[in-house]
Tab-separated table of C-alpha atoms and ligand atoms in Angstrom:
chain	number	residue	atom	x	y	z
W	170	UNK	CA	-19.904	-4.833	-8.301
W	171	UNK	CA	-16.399	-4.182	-6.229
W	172	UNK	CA	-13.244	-4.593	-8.387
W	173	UNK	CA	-9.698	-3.685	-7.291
W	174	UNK	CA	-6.940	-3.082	-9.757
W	175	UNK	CA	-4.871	-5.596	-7.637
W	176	UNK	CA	-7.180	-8.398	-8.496
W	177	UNK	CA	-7.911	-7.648	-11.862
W	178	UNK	CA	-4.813	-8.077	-14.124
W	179	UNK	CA	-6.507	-10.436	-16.116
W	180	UNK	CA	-9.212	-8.368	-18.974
W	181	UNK	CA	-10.543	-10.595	-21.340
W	182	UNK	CA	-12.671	-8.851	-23.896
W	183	UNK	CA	-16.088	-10.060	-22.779
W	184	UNK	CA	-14.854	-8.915	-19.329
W	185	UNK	CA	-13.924	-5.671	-21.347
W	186	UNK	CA	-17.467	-5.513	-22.984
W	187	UNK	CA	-19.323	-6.057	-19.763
W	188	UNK	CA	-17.109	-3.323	-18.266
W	189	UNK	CA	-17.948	-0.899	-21.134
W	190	UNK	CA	-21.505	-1.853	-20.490
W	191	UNK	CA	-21.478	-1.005	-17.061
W	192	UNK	CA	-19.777	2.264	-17.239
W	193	UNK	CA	-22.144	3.365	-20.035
W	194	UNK	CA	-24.841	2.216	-17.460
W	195	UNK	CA	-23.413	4.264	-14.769
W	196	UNK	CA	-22.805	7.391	-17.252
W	197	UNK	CA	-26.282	7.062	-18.268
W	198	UNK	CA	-27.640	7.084	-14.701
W	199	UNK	CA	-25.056	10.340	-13.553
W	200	UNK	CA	-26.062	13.638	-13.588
W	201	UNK	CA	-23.162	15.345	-12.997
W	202	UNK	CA	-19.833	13.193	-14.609
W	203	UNK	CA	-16.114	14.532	-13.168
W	204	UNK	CA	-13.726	13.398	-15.408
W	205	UNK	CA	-9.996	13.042	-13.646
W	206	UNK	CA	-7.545	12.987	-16.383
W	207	UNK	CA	-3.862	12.478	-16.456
W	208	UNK	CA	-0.798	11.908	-18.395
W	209	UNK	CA	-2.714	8.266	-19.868
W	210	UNK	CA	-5.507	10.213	-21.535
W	211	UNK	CA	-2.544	12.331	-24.440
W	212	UNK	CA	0.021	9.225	-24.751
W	213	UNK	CA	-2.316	8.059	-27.742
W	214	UNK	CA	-1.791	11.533	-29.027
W	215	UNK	CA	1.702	11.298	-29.031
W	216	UNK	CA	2.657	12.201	-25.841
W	217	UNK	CA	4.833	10.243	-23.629
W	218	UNK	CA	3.604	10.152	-19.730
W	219	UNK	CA	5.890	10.413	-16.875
W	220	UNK	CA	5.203	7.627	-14.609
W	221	UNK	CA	3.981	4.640	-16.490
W	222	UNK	CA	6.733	1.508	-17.118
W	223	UNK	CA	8.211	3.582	-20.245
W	224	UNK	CA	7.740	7.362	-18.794
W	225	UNK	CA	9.838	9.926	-18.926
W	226	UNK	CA	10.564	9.917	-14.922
W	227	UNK	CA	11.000	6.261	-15.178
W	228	UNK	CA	13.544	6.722	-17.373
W	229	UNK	CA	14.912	9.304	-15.334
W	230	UNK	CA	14.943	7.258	-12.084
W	231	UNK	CA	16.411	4.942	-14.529
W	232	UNK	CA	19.501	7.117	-15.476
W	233	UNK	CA	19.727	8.279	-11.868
W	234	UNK	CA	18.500	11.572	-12.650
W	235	UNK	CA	15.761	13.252	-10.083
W	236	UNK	CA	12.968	14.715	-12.388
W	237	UNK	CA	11.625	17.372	-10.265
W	238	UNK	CA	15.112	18.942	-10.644
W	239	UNK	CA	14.242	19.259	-14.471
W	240	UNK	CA	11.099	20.703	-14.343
W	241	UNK	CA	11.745	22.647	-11.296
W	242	UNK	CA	10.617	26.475	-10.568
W	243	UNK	CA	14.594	27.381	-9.222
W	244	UNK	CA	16.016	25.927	-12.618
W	245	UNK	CA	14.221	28.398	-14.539
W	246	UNK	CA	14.705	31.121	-12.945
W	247	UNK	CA	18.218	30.779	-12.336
W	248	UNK	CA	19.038	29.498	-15.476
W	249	UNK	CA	16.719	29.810	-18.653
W	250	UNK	CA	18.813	28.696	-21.270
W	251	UNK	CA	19.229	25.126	-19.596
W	252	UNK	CA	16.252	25.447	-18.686
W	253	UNK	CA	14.457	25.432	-22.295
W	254	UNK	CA	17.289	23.922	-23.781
W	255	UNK	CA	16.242	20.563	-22.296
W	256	UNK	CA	12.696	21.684	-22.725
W	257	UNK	CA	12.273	22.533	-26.468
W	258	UNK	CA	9.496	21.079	-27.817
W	259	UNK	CA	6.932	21.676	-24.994
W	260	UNK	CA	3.983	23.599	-27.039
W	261	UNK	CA	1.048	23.034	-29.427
W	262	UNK	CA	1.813	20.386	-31.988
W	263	UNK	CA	0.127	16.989	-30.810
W	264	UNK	CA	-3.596	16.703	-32.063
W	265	UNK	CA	-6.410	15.663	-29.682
W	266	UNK	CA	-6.800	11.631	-29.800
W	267	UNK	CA	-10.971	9.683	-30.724
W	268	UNK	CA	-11.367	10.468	-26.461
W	269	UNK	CA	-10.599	13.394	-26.105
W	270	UNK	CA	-13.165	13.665	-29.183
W	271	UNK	CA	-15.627	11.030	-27.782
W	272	UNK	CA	-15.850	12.925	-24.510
W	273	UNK	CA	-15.983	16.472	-26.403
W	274	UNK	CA	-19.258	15.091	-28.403
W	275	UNK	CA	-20.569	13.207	-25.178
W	276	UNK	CA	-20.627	16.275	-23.726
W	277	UNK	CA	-22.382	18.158	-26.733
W	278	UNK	CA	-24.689	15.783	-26.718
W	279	UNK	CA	-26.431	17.395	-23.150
W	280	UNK	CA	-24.600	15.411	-20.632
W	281	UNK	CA	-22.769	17.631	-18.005
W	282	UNK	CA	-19.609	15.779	-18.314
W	283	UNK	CA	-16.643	18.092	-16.091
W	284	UNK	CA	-13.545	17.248	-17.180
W	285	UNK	CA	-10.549	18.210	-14.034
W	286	UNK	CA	-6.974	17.379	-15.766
W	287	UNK	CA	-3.584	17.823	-14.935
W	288	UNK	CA	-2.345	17.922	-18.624
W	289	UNK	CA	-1.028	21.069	-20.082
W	290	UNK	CA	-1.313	20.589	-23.645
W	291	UNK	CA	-5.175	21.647	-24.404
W	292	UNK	CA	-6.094	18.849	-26.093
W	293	UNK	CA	-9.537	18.452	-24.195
W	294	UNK	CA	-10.696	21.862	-25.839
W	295	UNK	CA	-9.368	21.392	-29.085
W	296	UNK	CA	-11.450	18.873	-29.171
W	297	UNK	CA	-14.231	21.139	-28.206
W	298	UNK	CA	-14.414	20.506	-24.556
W	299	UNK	CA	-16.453	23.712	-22.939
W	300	UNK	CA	-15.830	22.541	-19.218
W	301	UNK	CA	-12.229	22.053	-19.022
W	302	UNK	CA	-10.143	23.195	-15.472
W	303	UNK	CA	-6.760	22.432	-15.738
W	304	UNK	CA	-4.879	22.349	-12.456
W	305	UNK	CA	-1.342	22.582	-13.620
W	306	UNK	CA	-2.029	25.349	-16.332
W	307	UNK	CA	-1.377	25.350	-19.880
W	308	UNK	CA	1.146	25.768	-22.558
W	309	UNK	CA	-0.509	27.082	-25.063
W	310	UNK	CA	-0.336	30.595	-22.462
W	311	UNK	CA	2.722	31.631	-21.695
W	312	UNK	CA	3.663	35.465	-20.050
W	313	UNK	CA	6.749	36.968	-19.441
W	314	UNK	CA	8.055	37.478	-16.209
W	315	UNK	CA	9.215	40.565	-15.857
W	316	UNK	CA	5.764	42.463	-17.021
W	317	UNK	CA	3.502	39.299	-17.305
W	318	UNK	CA	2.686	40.451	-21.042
W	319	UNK	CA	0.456	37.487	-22.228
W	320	UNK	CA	1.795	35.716	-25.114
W	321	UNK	CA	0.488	33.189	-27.635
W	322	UNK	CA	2.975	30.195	-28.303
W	323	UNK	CA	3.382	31.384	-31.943
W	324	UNK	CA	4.088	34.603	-31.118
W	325	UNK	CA	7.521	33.632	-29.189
W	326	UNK	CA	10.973	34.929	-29.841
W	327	UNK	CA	13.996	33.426	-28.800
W	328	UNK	CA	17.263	35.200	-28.003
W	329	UNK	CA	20.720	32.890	-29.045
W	330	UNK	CA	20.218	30.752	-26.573
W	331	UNK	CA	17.244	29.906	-27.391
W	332	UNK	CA	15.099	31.283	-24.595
W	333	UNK	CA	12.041	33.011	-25.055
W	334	UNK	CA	12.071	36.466	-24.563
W	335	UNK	CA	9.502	39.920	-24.138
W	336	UNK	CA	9.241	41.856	-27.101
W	337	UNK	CA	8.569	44.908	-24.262
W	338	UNK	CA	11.245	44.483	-21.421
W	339	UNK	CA	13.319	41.353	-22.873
W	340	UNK	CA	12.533	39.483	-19.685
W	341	UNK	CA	12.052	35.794	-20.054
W	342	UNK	CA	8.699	34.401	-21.530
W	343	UNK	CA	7.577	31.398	-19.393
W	344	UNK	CA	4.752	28.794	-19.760
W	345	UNK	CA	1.804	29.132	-17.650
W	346	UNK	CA	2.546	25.948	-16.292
W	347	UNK	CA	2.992	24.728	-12.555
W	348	UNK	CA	6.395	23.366	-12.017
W	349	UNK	CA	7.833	22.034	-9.233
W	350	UNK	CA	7.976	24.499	-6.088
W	351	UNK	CA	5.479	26.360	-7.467
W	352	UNK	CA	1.904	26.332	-6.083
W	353	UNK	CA	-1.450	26.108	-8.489
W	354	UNK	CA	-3.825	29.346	-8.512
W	355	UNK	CA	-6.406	28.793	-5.304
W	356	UNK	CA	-9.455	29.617	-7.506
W	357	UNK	CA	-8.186	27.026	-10.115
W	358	UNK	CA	-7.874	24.781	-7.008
W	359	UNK	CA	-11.593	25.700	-6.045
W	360	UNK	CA	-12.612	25.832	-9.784
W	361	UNK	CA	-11.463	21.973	-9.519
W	362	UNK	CA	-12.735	21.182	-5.869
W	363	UNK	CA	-16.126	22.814	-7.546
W	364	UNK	CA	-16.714	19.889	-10.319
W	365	UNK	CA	-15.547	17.159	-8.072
W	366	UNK	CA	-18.461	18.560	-5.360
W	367	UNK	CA	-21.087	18.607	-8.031
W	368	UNK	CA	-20.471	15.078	-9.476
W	369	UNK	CA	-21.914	12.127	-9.167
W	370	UNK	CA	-19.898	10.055	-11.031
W	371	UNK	CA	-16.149	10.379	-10.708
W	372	UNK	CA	-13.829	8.659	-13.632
W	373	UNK	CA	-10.282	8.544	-12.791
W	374	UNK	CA	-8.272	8.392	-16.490
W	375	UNK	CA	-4.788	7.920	-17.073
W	376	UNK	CA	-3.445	8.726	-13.648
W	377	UNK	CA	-2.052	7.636	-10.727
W	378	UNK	CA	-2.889	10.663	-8.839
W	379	UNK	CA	0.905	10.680	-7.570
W	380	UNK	CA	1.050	14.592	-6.947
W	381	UNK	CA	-1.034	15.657	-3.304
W	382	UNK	CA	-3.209	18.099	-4.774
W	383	UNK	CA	-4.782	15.727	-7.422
W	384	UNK	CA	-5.144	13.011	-4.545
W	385	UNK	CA	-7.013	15.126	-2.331
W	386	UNK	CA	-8.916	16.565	-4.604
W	387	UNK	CA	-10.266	12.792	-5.494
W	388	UNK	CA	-10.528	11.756	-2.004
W	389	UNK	CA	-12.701	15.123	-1.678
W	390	UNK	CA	-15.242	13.459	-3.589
W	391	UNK	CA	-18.470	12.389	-1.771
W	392	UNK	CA	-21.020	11.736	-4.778
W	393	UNK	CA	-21.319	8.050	-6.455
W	394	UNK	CA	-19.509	5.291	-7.570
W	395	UNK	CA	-15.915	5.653	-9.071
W	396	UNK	CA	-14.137	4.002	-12.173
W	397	UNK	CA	-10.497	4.246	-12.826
W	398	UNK	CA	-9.747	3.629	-16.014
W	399	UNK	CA	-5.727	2.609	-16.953
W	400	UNK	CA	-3.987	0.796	-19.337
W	401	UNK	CA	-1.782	-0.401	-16.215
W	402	UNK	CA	-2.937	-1.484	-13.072
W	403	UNK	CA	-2.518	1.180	-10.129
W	404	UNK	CA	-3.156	1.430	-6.525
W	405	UNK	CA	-5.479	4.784	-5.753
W	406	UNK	CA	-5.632	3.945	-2.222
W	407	UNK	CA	-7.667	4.571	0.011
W	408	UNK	CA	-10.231	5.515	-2.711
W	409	UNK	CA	-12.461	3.142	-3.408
W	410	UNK	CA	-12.748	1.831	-6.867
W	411	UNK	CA	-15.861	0.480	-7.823
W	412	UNK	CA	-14.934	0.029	-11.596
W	413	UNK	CA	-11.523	-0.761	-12.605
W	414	UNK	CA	-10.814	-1.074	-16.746
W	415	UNK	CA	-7.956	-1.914	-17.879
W	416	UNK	CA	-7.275	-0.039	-21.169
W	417	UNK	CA	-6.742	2.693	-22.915
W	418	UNK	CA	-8.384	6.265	-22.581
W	419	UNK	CA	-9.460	6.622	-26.446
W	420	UNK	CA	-10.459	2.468	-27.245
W	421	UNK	CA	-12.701	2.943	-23.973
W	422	UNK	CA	-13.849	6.548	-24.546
W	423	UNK	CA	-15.045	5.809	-27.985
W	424	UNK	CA	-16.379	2.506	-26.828
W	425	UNK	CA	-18.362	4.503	-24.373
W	426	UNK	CA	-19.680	6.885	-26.996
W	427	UNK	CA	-20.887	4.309	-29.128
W	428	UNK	CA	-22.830	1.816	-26.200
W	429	UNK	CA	-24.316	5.404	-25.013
W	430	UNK	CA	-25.497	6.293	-28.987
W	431	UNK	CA	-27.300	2.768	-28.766
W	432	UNK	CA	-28.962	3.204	-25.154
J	273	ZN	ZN1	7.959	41.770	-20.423
């Protein structure tokens, strides 16, 4: 069965059942699952996405505002306290959602399930998640700077301005995040080009794949079929979708979990 998120805007629920059926079908049949995630797989933990109809860049765009000059390497560097200022917040806090769960127990139930995601916030291994490579890094890590000291999130202090600072040589204390202008690590790259070779089932969650990296790592892939699963509809092209569902990450993840429990 072909389906294109272009033709498929309407989802009524025994299409949605049918979907759920086939996708436990194709899990079931996979030996190797890659599991894409995005920004769509944390909003139901709390976490607004960037480029969805209410996401932060939208609203940015919105305003007039360019977000890559927010979250941009130069901004931090040359000025820290802006920098976090408009960035407080970022950090543990928001608790894994039922998918990130679902998948966690999916995968502890024996089925080699390789999760590639472009979130920072951990919330794949909170959940328990053993095979986890996250492309734009993490911040629950952060180091500083000017000695790359490790440092756990609670362990920060901030100077008056409210920037995070070494306990050692006072230099500033960063996420171990990609921003903009920055480049990811080339063995997480190959890390990430290393579950996308081995699988034979590629889901593409809560993304868009707008950044180049995360595009041509899915257009890498050369295994089975491929199922994008949004709660909007999105254009991946070229890829070709052969299983496009229309809702969220957690409704479809548990849904998944519980068709595969009865198989
Ligand atoms: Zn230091």
């Amino acid at each position: 069965m072909q389906k294109n998120p272009q033709n498929n805007s309407l989802n009524h629920p025994q299409d949605y059942k049918q979907q759920v059926n086939h996708l436990a079908h194709l899990v079931e049949q996979a030996k190797t699952v890659c599991v894409f995630t995005g920004a769509g797989a944390s909003t139901e933990s709390g976490i607004p996405d960037y480029r969805s109809r209410f996401g932060i860049w939208t609203k940015m765009e919105e305003e007039g505002k360019d977000p890559q000059y927010f979250a941009h390497y130069k901004r931090l560097v040359e000025d820290p306290a802006e920098f976090f200022g408009r960035r407080i917040g970022n950090g543990p806090g928001p608790k894994p959602n039922p998918g990130h769960y679902a998948l966690a127990q999916m995968e502890g139930a024996g089925k080699d399930i390789r999760i590639v995601t472009q979130n920072v916030d951990g919330l794949h291994q909170e959940a328990g998640h053993r095979s986890v490579v996250e492309l734009h890094g993490s911040h629950h890590r952060w180091y500083c700077m000017g000695c790359d000291r490790p440092y756990k999130f609670q362990e920060l202090r901030y100077d008056h301005q409210h920037v995070p600072r070494c306990y050692i040589c006072n230099g500033v204390v960063r996420p171990d995040v990609v921003y903009f202008g920055e480049n990811i690590d080339p063995k997480i790259v190959a890390q990430a080009e290393r579950a996308v070779a081995a699988a034979d089932l590629l889901l593409i969650v809560g993304t868009t794949l707008a950044t180049g990296r995360a595009k041509r790592l899915a257009r890498s892939y050369t295994g089975g079929p491929v199922v994008v699963i949004n709660c909007d509809e999105i254009s991946i092209q070229p890829i070709k979708v052969d299983l496009f569902i229309q809702a969220g990450f957690a409704q479809v993840m548990q849904d998944l979990k519980t068709r595969l429990d009865h198989i």
